[in-house]
PDB file of C-alpha atoms in Angstrom:
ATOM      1  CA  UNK B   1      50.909 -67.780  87.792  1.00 73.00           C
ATOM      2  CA  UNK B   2      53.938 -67.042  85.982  1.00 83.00           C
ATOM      3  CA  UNK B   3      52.401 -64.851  83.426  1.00 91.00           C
ATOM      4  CA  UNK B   4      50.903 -62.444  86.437  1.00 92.00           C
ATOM      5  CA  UNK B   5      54.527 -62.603  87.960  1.00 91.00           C
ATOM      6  CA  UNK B   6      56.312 -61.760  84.607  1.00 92.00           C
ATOM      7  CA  UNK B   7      53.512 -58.307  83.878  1.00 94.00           C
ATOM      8  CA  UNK B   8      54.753 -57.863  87.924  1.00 93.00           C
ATOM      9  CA  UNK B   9      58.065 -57.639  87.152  1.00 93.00           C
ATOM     10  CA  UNK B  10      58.156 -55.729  83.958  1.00 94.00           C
ATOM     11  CA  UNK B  11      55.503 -53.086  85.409  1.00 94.00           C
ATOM     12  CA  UNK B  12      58.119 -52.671  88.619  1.00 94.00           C
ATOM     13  CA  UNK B  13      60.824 -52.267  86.598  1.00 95.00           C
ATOM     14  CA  UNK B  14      60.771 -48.422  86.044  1.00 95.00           C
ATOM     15  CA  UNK B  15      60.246 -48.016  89.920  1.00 93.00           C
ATOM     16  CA  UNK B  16      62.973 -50.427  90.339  1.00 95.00           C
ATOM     17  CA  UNK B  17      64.904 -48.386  87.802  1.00 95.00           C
ATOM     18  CA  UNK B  18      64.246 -44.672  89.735  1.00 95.00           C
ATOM     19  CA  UNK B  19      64.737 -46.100  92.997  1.00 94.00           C
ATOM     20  CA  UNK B  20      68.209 -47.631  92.049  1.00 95.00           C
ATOM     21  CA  UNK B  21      68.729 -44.410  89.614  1.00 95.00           C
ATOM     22  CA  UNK B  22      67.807 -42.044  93.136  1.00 95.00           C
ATOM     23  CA  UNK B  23      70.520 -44.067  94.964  1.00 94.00           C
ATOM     24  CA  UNK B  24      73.157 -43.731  92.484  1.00 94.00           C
ATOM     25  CA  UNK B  25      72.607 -40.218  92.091  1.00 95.00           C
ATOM     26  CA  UNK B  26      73.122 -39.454  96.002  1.00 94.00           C
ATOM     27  CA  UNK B  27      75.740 -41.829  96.096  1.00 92.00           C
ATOM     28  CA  UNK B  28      77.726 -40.530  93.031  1.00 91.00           C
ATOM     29  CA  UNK B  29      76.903 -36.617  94.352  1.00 92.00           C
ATOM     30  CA  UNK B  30      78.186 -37.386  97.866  1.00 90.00           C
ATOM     31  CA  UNK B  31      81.483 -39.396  96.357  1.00 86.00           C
ATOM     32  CA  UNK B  32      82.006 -35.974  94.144  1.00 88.00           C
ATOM     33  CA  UNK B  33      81.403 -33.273  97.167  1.00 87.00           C
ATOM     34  CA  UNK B  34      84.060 -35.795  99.363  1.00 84.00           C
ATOM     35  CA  UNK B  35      86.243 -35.405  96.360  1.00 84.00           C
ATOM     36  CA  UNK B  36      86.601 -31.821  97.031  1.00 86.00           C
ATOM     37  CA  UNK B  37      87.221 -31.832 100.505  1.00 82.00           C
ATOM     38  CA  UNK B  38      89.813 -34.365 100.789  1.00 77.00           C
ATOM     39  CA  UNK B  39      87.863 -36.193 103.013  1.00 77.00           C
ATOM     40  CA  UNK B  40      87.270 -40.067 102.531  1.00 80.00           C
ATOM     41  CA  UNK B  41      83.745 -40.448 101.556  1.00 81.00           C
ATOM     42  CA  UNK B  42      81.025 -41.939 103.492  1.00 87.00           C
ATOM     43  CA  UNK B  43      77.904 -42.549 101.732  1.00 90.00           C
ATOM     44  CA  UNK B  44      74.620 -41.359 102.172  1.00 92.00           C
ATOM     45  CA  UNK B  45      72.751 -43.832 104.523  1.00 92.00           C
ATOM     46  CA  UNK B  46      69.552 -41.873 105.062  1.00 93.00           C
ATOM     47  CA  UNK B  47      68.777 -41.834 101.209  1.00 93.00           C
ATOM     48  CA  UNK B  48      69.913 -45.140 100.820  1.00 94.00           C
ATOM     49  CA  UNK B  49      68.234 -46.565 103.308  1.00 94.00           C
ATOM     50  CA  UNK B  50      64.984 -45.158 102.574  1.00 94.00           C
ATOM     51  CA  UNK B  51      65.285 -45.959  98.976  1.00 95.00           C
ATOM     52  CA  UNK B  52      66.262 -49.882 100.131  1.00 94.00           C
ATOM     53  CA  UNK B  53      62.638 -49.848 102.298  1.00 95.00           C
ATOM     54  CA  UNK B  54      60.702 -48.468  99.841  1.00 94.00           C
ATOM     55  CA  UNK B  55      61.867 -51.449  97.463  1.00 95.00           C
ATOM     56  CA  UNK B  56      62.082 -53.879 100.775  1.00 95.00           C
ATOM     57  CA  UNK B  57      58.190 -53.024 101.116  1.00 95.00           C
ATOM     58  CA  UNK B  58      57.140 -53.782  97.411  1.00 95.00           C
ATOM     59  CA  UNK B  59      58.939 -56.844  97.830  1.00 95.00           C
ATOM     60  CA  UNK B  60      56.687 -57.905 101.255  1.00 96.00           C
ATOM     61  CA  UNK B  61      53.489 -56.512  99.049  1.00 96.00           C
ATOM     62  CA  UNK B  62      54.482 -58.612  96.148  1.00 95.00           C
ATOM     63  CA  UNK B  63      55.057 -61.390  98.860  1.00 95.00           C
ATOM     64  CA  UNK B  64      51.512 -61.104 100.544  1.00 96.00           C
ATOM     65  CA  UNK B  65      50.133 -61.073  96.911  1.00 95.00           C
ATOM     66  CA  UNK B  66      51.353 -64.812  96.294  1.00 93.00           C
ATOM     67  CA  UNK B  67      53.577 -63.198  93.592  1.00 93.00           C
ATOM     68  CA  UNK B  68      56.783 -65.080  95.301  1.00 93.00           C
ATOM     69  CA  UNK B  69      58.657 -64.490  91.691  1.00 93.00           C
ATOM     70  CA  UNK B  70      58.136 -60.818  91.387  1.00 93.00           C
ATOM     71  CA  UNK B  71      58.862 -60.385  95.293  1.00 94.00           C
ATOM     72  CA  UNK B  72      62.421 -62.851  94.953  1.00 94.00           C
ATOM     73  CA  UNK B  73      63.299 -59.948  91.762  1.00 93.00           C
ATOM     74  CA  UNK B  74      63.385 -57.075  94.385  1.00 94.00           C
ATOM     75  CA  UNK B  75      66.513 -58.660  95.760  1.00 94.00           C
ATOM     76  CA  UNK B  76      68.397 -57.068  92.560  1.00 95.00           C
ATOM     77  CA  UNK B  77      67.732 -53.373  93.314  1.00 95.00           C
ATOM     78  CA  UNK B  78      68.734 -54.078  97.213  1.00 94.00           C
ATOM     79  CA  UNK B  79      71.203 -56.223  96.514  1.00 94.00           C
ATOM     80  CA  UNK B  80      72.733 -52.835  94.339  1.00 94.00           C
ATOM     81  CA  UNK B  81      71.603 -50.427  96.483  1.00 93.00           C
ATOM     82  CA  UNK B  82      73.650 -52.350  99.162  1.00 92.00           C
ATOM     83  CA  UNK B  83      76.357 -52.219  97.677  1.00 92.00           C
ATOM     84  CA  UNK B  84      76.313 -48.122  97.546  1.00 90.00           C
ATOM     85  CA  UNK B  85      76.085 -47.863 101.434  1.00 91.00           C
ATOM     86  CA  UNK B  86      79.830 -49.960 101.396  1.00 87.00           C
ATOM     87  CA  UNK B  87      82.022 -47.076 102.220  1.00 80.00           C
ATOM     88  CA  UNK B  88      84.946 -46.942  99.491  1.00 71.00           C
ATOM     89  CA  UNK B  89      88.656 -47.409 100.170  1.00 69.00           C
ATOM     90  CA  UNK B  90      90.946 -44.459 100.717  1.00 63.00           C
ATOM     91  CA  UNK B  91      92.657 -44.425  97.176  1.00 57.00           C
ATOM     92  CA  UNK B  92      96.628 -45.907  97.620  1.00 61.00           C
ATOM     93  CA  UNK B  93      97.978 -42.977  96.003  1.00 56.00           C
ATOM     94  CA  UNK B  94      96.665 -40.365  98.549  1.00 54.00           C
TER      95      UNK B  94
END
């Protein structure tokens, strides 16, 4: 069982990869158009949040498959993808 959960893991990783690679992207792009406008930035929740269920239902498939390890590994991408919908602190020299 381990073996199956280990090929899991290492054949989710690139769509773990692009789906925490998508986030940071709209993240980083939204930070840098706030940046211009002097306005505190506020991060893109519909991206985000559709990039977090996308890996949220890979994690319930894995689940359902009886591949408990692979599914428990998804928390890493959401758990990082989480983090990106924290809005940032306005910047103490500003």
């Amino acid at each position: 069982m381990r073996g199956r959960n280990i090929i899991a893991v290492l054949g989710l990783l690139p769509v773990n990869i692009l789906a925490v690679g998508y986030g940071w992207l709209a993240a980083g792009m939204t930070g840098w158009a706030a940046s211009y406008d002097d306005e505190p930035y506020e991060p893109p929740l519909a991206e985000l949040g559709t990039t977090c269920g996308v890996v949220a239902a890979v994690g319930v498939v894995l689940w359902l498959v009886r591949l408990r390890g692979a599914a428990v590994f998804q928390v890493v991408p959401l758990l990082i993808l989480a983090m990106l919908m924290l809005p940032s602190e306005p910047h103490p020299m500003a």
